[in-house]
Amino acid sequence: MKRGGGWFRFAFLAPAMGLYGLLFLYPVAQAFFMSLFNWSGLSDNREYVGLKNFQDLAKDKIFVGAIQHNLIIFVGCGIAVLLIAIVVAHLLQGNGRLTKALRASYLLPHMVSMVIVAVMWRFIFNPTLGPVTIIAKALGVKDPPAWLGDTKTALLCVMVAFIWYGFCFYSMLFAAGIKGIPEEIYEAADLDGVRPWQRFRQITWPLLWSIKRMTLTHVAIATMNMFALVQLMTAGGPNRSSEVMLTYLYETGFSNSDFGYATALATVNLVVVLAVAGVINFIYRRNPSGGRDS
């Protein structure tokens, strides 16, 4: 390494590092600092309480339930999105008319605003006029649940809406991943008489390792930071059955005017997101195909 090379690289990295520190690290540090106070957010009067807000969070059953709901959404939506995205990605590989039609339309759900998605699914799950209720009655269900108004189905309805909104984006990732697999590998497998399922299990699935890691990490971040969909569809109800971390944070900060507790909640939310993303990247730390990490 030539002398002065370190300073040369530092000069190029310094602007990006400065922006990162200003736009991310400083707000995070400020949020943590605010979490050490009892503060309404409406005046300059702040009472220093140390780590009391974090101690209260550990005993807060609503917050613990919200974390569990976030994890349920992550696991359920992660599995569903992975399966649907793989199927759609394979359907996108052909050149027929149906494939072209699918290619032109599969991203439409992701182009719709999250607010519109929430309003649309509220109508779909309407207990009186919604298509789901009408179909359920047509299938012989005498007394369909209120869907969004039922503690047993509210969270599931939110998950269905998220899967519908998100699967197309992840399908695009998997389609690009499949397209990037060299055709020679499949041709060699065909010459060896490998069946379609074996071809998928032994070639396609392992070679999509980096796409799977990226997809699960992105799903984890999206589900742990879910807010608009839940707030607009159920507002965390009924009876906290679909409460997630950020809807509880919003209620605590903006409805109850307890910004100290809300910033403590935001800090823990960040730690949970980092922990889940860290676990996913630990699990996918090694490329099973033996290739370089990408």
mmCIF file of C-alpha atoms in Angstrom:
data_model
loop_
_atom_site.group_PDB
_atom_site.id
_atom_site.type_symbol
_atom_site.label_atom_id
_atom_site.label_comp_id
_atom_site.label_asym_id
_atom_site.label_seq_id
_atom_site.Cartn_x
_atom_site.Cartn_y
_atom_site.Cartn_z
ATOM 1 C CA MET A 1 0.000 0.000 0.000
ATOM 2 C CA LYS A 2 1.361 3.395 -0.944
ATOM 3 C CA ARG A 3 1.885 5.984 1.776
ATOM 4 C CA GLY A 4 -0.988 8.394 1.955
ATOM 5 C CA GLY A 5 -3.441 5.885 0.422
ATOM 6 C CA GLY A 6 -5.456 5.769 3.660
ATOM 7 C CA TRP A 7 -5.945 9.531 3.717
ATOM 8 C CA PHE A 8 -6.876 9.441 0.032
ATOM 9 C CA ARG A 9 -9.650 6.902 0.674
ATOM 10 C CA PHE A 10 -10.752 8.740 3.803
ATOM 11 C CA ALA A 11 -11.158 11.943 1.775
ATOM 12 C CA PHE A 12 -13.588 10.148 -0.544
ATOM 13 C CA LEU A 13 -15.470 8.414 2.267
ATOM 14 C CA ALA A 14 -15.678 11.416 4.591
ATOM 15 C CA PRO A 15 -18.703 13.114 2.932
ATOM 16 C CA ALA A 16 -20.745 9.890 3.001
ATOM 17 C CA MET A 17 -19.657 9.152 6.576
ATOM 18 C CA GLY A 18 -20.546 12.680 7.602
ATOM 19 C CA LEU A 19 -24.027 12.423 6.081
ATOM 20 C CA TYR A 20 -24.535 9.008 7.689
ATOM 21 C CA GLY A 21 -23.566 10.371 11.065
ATOM 22 C CA LEU A 22 -25.724 13.482 10.651
ATOM 23 C CA LEU A 23 -28.831 11.784 9.237
ATOM 24 C CA PHE A 24 -28.765 8.464 11.121
ATOM 25 C CA LEU A 25 -26.386 8.258 14.073
ATOM 26 C CA TYR A 26 -27.206 11.698 15.490
ATOM 27 C CA PRO A 27 -31.039 11.170 15.440
ATOM 28 C CA VAL A 28 -30.599 7.720 17.011
ATOM 29 C CA ALA A 29 -28.368 9.150 19.746
ATOM 30 C CA GLN A 30 -30.822 11.997 20.281
ATOM 31 C CA ALA A 31 -33.755 9.543 20.537
ATOM 32 C CA PHE A 32 -31.877 7.489 23.114
ATOM 33 C CA PHE A 33 -31.084 10.668 25.068
ATOM 34 C CA MET A 34 -34.773 11.698 25.041
ATOM 35 C CA SER A 35 -35.774 8.237 26.257
ATOM 36 C CA LEU A 36 -33.999 8.995 29.543
ATOM 37 C CA PHE A 37 -36.537 11.699 30.374
ATOM 38 C CA ASN A 38 -40.163 11.937 31.322
ATOM 39 C CA TRP A 39 -41.318 14.441 28.696
ATOM 40 C CA SER A 40 -44.706 15.332 27.261
ATOM 41 C CA GLY A 41 -43.257 16.714 24.027
ATOM 42 C CA LEU A 42 -45.307 19.885 24.464
ATOM 43 C CA SER A 43 -43.078 21.926 26.787
ATOM 44 C CA ASP A 44 -39.453 22.430 27.796
ATOM 45 C CA ASN A 45 -40.028 20.757 31.164
ATOM 46 C CA ARG A 46 -38.270 17.414 31.217
ATOM 47 C CA GLU A 47 -37.658 15.146 34.192
ATOM 48 C CA TYR A 48 -34.609 12.898 34.100
ATOM 49 C CA VAL A 49 -35.663 9.318 34.930
ATOM 50 C CA GLY A 50 -32.643 7.338 33.708
ATOM 51 C CA LEU A 51 -33.507 3.880 32.398
ATOM 52 C CA LYS A 52 -36.951 3.806 34.030
ATOM 53 C CA ASN A 53 -38.744 3.982 30.667
ATOM 54 C CA PHE A 54 -36.889 0.868 29.497
ATOM 55 C CA GLN A 55 -37.648 -0.931 32.771
ATOM 56 C CA ASP A 56 -41.344 -0.063 32.351
ATOM 57 C CA LEU A 57 -41.274 -1.325 28.757
ATOM 58 C CA ALA A 58 -40.024 -4.730 29.926
ATOM 59 C CA LYS A 59 -43.112 -4.987 32.187
ATOM 60 C CA ASP A 60 -45.535 -3.517 29.633
ATOM 61 C CA LYS A 61 -47.806 -6.353 28.479
ATOM 62 C CA ILE A 62 -49.115 -4.295 25.558
ATOM 63 C CA PHE A 63 -45.585 -3.736 24.235
ATOM 64 C CA VAL A 64 -44.610 -7.382 24.721
ATOM 65 C CA GLY A 65 -47.772 -8.384 22.830
ATOM 66 C CA ALA A 66 -46.925 -5.909 20.069
ATOM 67 C CA ILE A 67 -43.456 -7.444 19.617
ATOM 68 C CA GLN A 68 -45.052 -10.905 19.420
ATOM 69 C CA HIS A 69 -47.442 -9.659 16.734
ATOM 70 C CA ASN A 70 -44.526 -8.180 14.753
ATOM 71 C CA LEU A 71 -42.691 -11.511 14.953
ATOM 72 C CA ILE A 72 -45.825 -13.444 13.900
ATOM 73 C CA ILE A 73 -46.246 -11.114 10.924
ATOM 74 C CA PHE A 74 -42.580 -11.551 9.997
ATOM 75 C CA VAL A 75 -42.652 -15.356 10.154
ATOM 76 C CA GLY A 76 -46.049 -15.746 8.460
ATOM 77 C CA CYS A 77 -45.489 -13.142 5.768
ATOM 78 C CA GLY A 78 -41.856 -14.195 5.276
ATOM 79 C CA ILE A 79 -42.800 -17.797 4.513
ATOM 80 C CA ALA A 80 -45.789 -16.844 2.333
ATOM 81 C CA VAL A 81 -43.903 -14.181 0.386
ATOM 82 C CA LEU A 82 -40.966 -16.532 -0.193
ATOM 83 C CA LEU A 83 -43.190 -19.285 -1.595
ATOM 84 C CA ILE A 84 -45.359 -17.008 -3.748
ATOM 85 C CA ALA A 85 -42.369 -15.050 -5.040
ATOM 86 C CA ILE A 86 -40.577 -18.250 -6.110
ATOM 87 C CA VAL A 87 -43.637 -19.467 -8.030
ATOM 88 C CA VAL A 88 -44.266 -16.109 -9.726
ATOM 89 C CA ALA A 89 -40.562 -15.730 -10.550
ATOM 90 C CA HIS A 90 -40.626 -19.053 -12.388
ATOM 91 C CA LEU A 91 -43.783 -18.069 -14.256
ATOM 92 C CA LEU A 92 -41.980 -14.914 -15.406
ATOM 93 C CA GLN A 93 -39.221 -16.909 -17.133
ATOM 94 C CA GLY A 94 -41.216 -17.974 -20.206
ATOM 95 C CA ASN A 95 -41.977 -16.111 -23.436
ATOM 96 C CA GLY A 96 -45.646 -16.981 -23.952
ATOM 97 C CA ARG A 97 -48.529 -14.531 -24.011
ATOM 98 C CA LEU A 98 -49.582 -15.295 -20.455
ATOM 99 C CA THR A 99 -46.037 -14.739 -19.263
ATOM 100 C CA LYS A 100 -45.878 -11.412 -21.051
ATOM 101 C CA ALA A 101 -49.218 -10.404 -19.550
ATOM 102 C CA LEU A 102 -48.013 -11.418 -16.091
ATOM 103 C CA ARG A 103 -44.744 -9.554 -16.626
ATOM 104 C CA ALA A 104 -46.687 -6.407 -17.485
ATOM 105 C CA SER A 105 -49.011 -6.568 -14.493
ATOM 106 C CA TYR A 106 -47.397 -8.358 -11.543
ATOM 107 C CA LEU A 107 -45.835 -5.177 -10.119
ATOM 108 C CA LEU A 108 -49.140 -3.265 -10.029
ATOM 109 C CA PRO A 109 -49.900 -3.984 -6.323
ATOM 110 C CA HIS A 110 -46.560 -2.457 -5.324
ATOM 111 C CA MET A 111 -47.288 0.703 -7.318
ATOM 112 C CA VAL A 112 -50.383 1.423 -5.245
ATOM 113 C CA SER A 113 -50.059 3.702 -2.236
ATOM 114 C CA MET A 114 -50.125 1.912 1.121
ATOM 115 C CA VAL A 115 -53.071 4.103 2.135
ATOM 116 C CA ILE A 116 -55.077 2.907 -0.875
ATOM 117 C CA VAL A 117 -54.057 -0.687 -0.147
ATOM 118 C CA ALA A 118 -55.377 -0.354 3.411
ATOM 119 C CA VAL A 119 -58.655 1.236 2.284
ATOM 120 C CA MET A 120 -59.133 -1.408 -0.419
ATOM 121 C CA TRP A 121 -58.578 -4.310 1.977
ATOM 122 C CA ARG A 122 -60.856 -2.711 4.560
ATOM 123 C CA PHE A 123 -63.598 -2.929 1.935
ATOM 124 C CA ILE A 124 -62.636 -6.490 0.945
ATOM 125 C CA PHE A 125 -62.950 -7.561 4.605
ATOM 126 C CA ASN A 126 -66.097 -5.528 5.223
ATOM 127 C CA PRO A 127 -68.381 -7.783 7.321
ATOM 128 C CA THR A 128 -71.494 -6.755 5.363
ATOM 129 C CA LEU A 129 -70.582 -5.864 1.788
ATOM 130 C CA GLY A 130 -67.044 -7.215 1.463
ATOM 131 C CA PRO A 131 -66.284 -9.881 -1.177
ATOM 132 C CA VAL A 132 -64.729 -12.174 1.445
ATOM 133 C CA THR A 133 -67.948 -12.192 3.465
ATOM 134 C CA ILE A 134 -70.061 -12.747 0.341
ATOM 135 C CA ILE A 135 -67.857 -15.663 -0.776
ATOM 136 C CA ALA A 136 -67.899 -17.160 2.718
ATOM 137 C CA LYS A 137 -71.706 -17.070 2.788
ATOM 138 C CA ALA A 138 -71.848 -18.543 -0.722
ATOM 139 C CA LEU A 139 -69.679 -21.425 0.513
ATOM 140 C CA GLY A 140 -72.133 -22.133 3.306
ATOM 141 C CA VAL A 141 -70.584 -20.256 6.226
ATOM 142 C CA LYS A 142 -73.676 -19.103 8.137
ATOM 143 C CA ASP A 143 -72.083 -16.592 10.446
ATOM 144 C CA PRO A 144 -68.776 -15.263 9.002
ATOM 145 C CA PRO A 145 -66.545 -13.396 11.459
ATOM 146 C CA ALA A 146 -66.298 -9.619 11.413
ATOM 147 C CA TRP A 147 -62.745 -10.103 10.031
ATOM 148 C CA LEU A 148 -61.104 -6.817 11.034
ATOM 149 C CA GLY A 149 -63.418 -6.528 14.034
ATOM 150 C CA ASP A 150 -62.678 -10.011 15.365
ATOM 151 C CA THR A 151 -59.720 -10.606 17.691
ATOM 152 C CA LYS A 152 -59.083 -14.000 16.059
ATOM 153 C CA THR A 153 -58.875 -12.765 12.461
ATOM 154 C CA ALA A 154 -57.757 -9.108 12.560
ATOM 155 C CA LEU A 155 -54.012 -9.831 12.532
ATOM 156 C CA LEU A 156 -54.415 -12.477 9.820
ATOM 157 C CA CYS A 157 -56.288 -9.965 7.621
ATOM 158 C CA VAL A 158 -53.433 -7.461 7.971
ATOM 159 C CA MET A 159 -50.944 -10.176 7.002
ATOM 160 C CA VAL A 160 -52.952 -11.058 3.886
ATOM 161 C CA ALA A 161 -52.956 -7.401 2.820
ATOM 162 C CA PHE A 162 -49.186 -7.137 3.371
ATOM 163 C CA ILE A 163 -48.504 -10.321 1.381
ATOM 164 C CA TRP A 164 -50.625 -9.031 -1.510
ATOM 165 C CA TYR A 165 -48.771 -5.722 -1.467
ATOM 166 C CA GLY A 166 -45.267 -7.139 -1.066
ATOM 167 C CA PHE A 167 -45.046 -10.399 -3.036
ATOM 168 C CA CYS A 168 -44.576 -8.678 -6.402
ATOM 169 C CA PHE A 169 -41.434 -6.826 -5.313
ATOM 170 C CA TYR A 170 -39.838 -10.019 -4.030
ATOM 171 C CA SER A 171 -40.938 -11.869 -7.180
ATOM 172 C CA MET A 172 -38.942 -9.331 -9.152
ATOM 173 C CA LEU A 173 -35.863 -10.068 -7.016
ATOM 174 C CA PHE A 174 -36.203 -13.830 -7.481
ATOM 175 C CA ALA A 175 -36.904 -13.467 -11.214
ATOM 176 C CA ALA A 176 -33.675 -11.486 -11.576
ATOM 177 C CA GLY A 177 -31.839 -14.110 -9.500
ATOM 178 C CA ILE A 178 -33.105 -16.984 -11.656
ATOM 179 C CA LYS A 179 -32.218 -15.047 -14.798
ATOM 180 C CA GLY A 180 -28.669 -14.681 -13.482
ATOM 181 C CA ILE A 181 -28.089 -18.439 -13.176
ATOM 182 C CA PRO A 182 -25.946 -19.570 -16.165
ATOM 183 C CA GLU A 183 -27.986 -21.539 -18.705
ATOM 184 C CA GLU A 184 -25.083 -23.989 -19.122
ATOM 185 C CA ILE A 185 -25.768 -25.377 -15.651
ATOM 186 C CA TYR A 186 -29.347 -26.243 -16.568
ATOM 187 C CA GLU A 187 -28.231 -27.719 -19.908
ATOM 188 C CA ALA A 188 -25.723 -29.963 -18.128
ATOM 189 C CA ALA A 189 -28.424 -31.040 -15.692
ATOM 190 C CA ASP A 190 -30.771 -31.878 -18.567
ATOM 191 C CA LEU A 191 -28.071 -34.019 -20.181
ATOM 192 C CA ASP A 192 -27.739 -35.916 -16.876
ATOM 193 C CA GLY A 193 -31.483 -36.556 -16.858
ATOM 194 C CA VAL A 194 -32.226 -34.395 -13.813
ATOM 195 C CA ARG A 195 -35.956 -34.071 -13.169
ATOM 196 C CA PRO A 196 -37.596 -30.620 -12.800
ATOM 197 C CA TRP A 197 -38.017 -30.895 -9.012
ATOM 198 C CA GLN A 198 -34.402 -32.074 -8.574
ATOM 199 C CA ARG A 199 -33.293 -29.235 -10.854
ATOM 200 C CA PHE A 200 -35.046 -26.730 -8.635
ATOM 201 C CA ARG A 201 -33.909 -28.293 -5.340
ATOM 202 C CA GLN A 202 -30.281 -28.924 -6.308
ATOM 203 C CA ILE A 203 -29.552 -25.993 -8.623
ATOM 204 C CA THR A 204 -32.021 -23.112 -8.499
ATOM 205 C CA TRP A 205 -32.723 -23.016 -4.756
ATOM 206 C CA PRO A 206 -29.060 -23.090 -3.602
ATOM 207 C CA LEU A 207 -27.993 -20.547 -6.224
ATOM 208 C CA LEU A 208 -30.690 -18.133 -5.025
ATOM 209 C CA TRP A 209 -28.956 -17.981 -1.646
ATOM 210 C CA SER A 210 -28.111 -14.262 -1.781
ATOM 211 C CA ILE A 211 -31.647 -13.397 -2.998
ATOM 212 C CA LYS A 212 -33.206 -15.365 -0.133
ATOM 213 C CA ARG A 213 -30.983 -13.588 2.389
ATOM 214 C CA MET A 214 -31.802 -10.173 0.948
ATOM 215 C CA THR A 215 -35.534 -10.968 0.751
ATOM 216 C CA LEU A 216 -35.806 -12.190 4.343
ATOM 217 C CA THR A 217 -33.782 -9.223 5.618
ATOM 218 C CA HIS A 218 -36.034 -6.803 3.732
ATOM 219 C CA VAL A 219 -39.204 -8.584 4.932
ATOM 220 C CA ALA A 220 -37.896 -8.421 8.511
ATOM 221 C CA ILE A 221 -37.284 -4.681 8.278
ATOM 222 C CA ALA A 222 -40.659 -4.061 6.574
ATOM 223 C CA THR A 223 -42.684 -6.124 9.056
ATOM 224 C CA MET A 224 -40.895 -4.868 12.174
ATOM 225 C CA ASN A 225 -41.473 -1.290 10.998
ATOM 226 C CA MET A 226 -45.049 -1.884 9.860
ATOM 227 C CA PHE A 227 -47.310 1.041 10.720
ATOM 228 C CA ALA A 228 -49.570 2.520 8.014
ATOM 229 C CA LEU A 229 -51.264 -0.740 7.047
ATOM 230 C CA VAL A 230 -52.121 -1.674 10.653
ATOM 231 C CA GLN A 231 -53.044 1.863 11.677
ATOM 232 C CA LEU A 232 -55.442 2.321 8.760
ATOM 233 C CA MET A 233 -56.950 -1.180 8.779
ATOM 234 C CA THR A 234 -57.390 -1.898 12.493
ATOM 235 C CA ALA A 235 -55.575 0.824 14.498
ATOM 236 C CA GLY A 236 -54.132 -2.046 16.542
ATOM 237 C CA GLY A 237 -57.554 -3.376 17.540
ATOM 238 C CA PRO A 238 -59.805 -4.930 18.408
ATOM 239 C CA ASN A 239 -58.643 -5.198 22.005
ATOM 240 C CA ARG A 240 -54.937 -4.887 20.969
ATOM 241 C CA SER A 241 -55.176 -8.102 18.929
ATOM 242 C CA SER A 242 -53.305 -6.545 15.977
ATOM 243 C CA GLU A 243 -51.193 -4.038 17.893
ATOM 244 C CA VAL A 244 -47.632 -3.704 16.585
ATOM 245 C CA MET A 245 -44.689 -1.758 17.947
ATOM 246 C CA LEU A 246 -45.096 1.362 15.828
ATOM 247 C CA THR A 247 -48.867 1.736 16.327
ATOM 248 C CA TYR A 248 -48.247 1.537 20.077
ATOM 249 C CA LEU A 249 -45.421 4.063 19.688
ATOM 250 C CA TYR A 250 -47.755 6.428 17.802
ATOM 251 C CA GLU A 251 -50.457 6.100 20.458
ATOM 252 C CA THR A 252 -47.950 6.645 23.272
ATOM 253 C CA GLY A 253 -46.286 9.673 21.708
ATOM 254 C CA PHE A 254 -49.064 11.491 19.872
ATOM 255 C CA SER A 255 -52.243 10.435 21.701
ATOM 256 C CA ASN A 256 -50.920 10.083 25.268
ATOM 257 C CA SER A 257 -48.212 12.817 24.905
ATOM 258 C CA ASP A 258 -45.583 10.620 26.558
ATOM 259 C CA PHE A 259 -42.615 11.242 24.264
ATOM 260 C CA GLY A 260 -40.023 9.963 26.712
ATOM 261 C CA TYR A 261 -41.675 6.539 26.819
ATOM 262 C CA ALA A 262 -42.316 6.648 23.054
ATOM 263 C CA THR A 263 -38.649 7.306 22.249
ATOM 264 C CA ALA A 264 -37.660 4.439 24.558
ATOM 265 C CA LEU A 265 -40.047 2.279 22.544
ATOM 266 C CA ALA A 266 -38.482 3.542 19.305
ATOM 267 C CA THR A 267 -35.013 2.671 20.601
ATOM 268 C CA VAL A 268 -36.084 -0.871 21.479
ATOM 269 C CA ASN A 269 -37.778 -1.180 18.075
ATOM 270 C CA LEU A 270 -34.469 -0.354 16.390
ATOM 271 C CA VAL A 271 -32.649 -2.923 18.531
ATOM 272 C CA VAL A 272 -35.240 -5.596 17.663
ATOM 273 C CA VAL A 273 -34.939 -4.846 13.937
ATOM 274 C CA LEU A 274 -31.138 -5.030 14.109
ATOM 275 C CA ALA A 275 -31.296 -8.269 16.110
ATOM 276 C CA VAL A 276 -33.682 -10.011 13.688
ATOM 277 C CA ALA A 277 -31.702 -8.820 10.659
ATOM 278 C CA GLY A 278 -28.497 -9.957 12.380
ATOM 279 C CA VAL A 279 -29.909 -13.444 13.025
ATOM 280 C CA ILE A 280 -30.986 -13.762 9.368
ATOM 281 C CA ASN A 281 -27.564 -12.729 8.117
ATOM 282 C CA PHE A 282 -25.913 -15.119 10.597
ATOM 283 C CA ILE A 283 -28.032 -18.013 9.331
ATOM 284 C CA TYR A 284 -27.218 -17.103 5.723
ATOM 285 C CA ARG A 285 -23.566 -16.282 6.414
ATOM 286 C CA ARG A 286 -22.243 -19.111 4.234
ATOM 287 C CA ASN A 287 -23.044 -19.618 0.582
ATOM 288 C CA PRO A 288 -24.010 -23.316 0.197
ATOM 289 C CA SER A 289 -22.965 -23.255 -3.461
ATOM 290 C CA GLY A 290 -19.395 -22.480 -2.393
ATOM 291 C CA GLY A 291 -19.364 -19.183 -4.260
ATOM 292 C CA ARG A 292 -18.266 -15.862 -2.888
ATOM 293 C CA ASP A 293 -20.581 -13.848 -0.704
ATOM 294 C CA SER A 294 -22.455 -11.359 -2.804
#
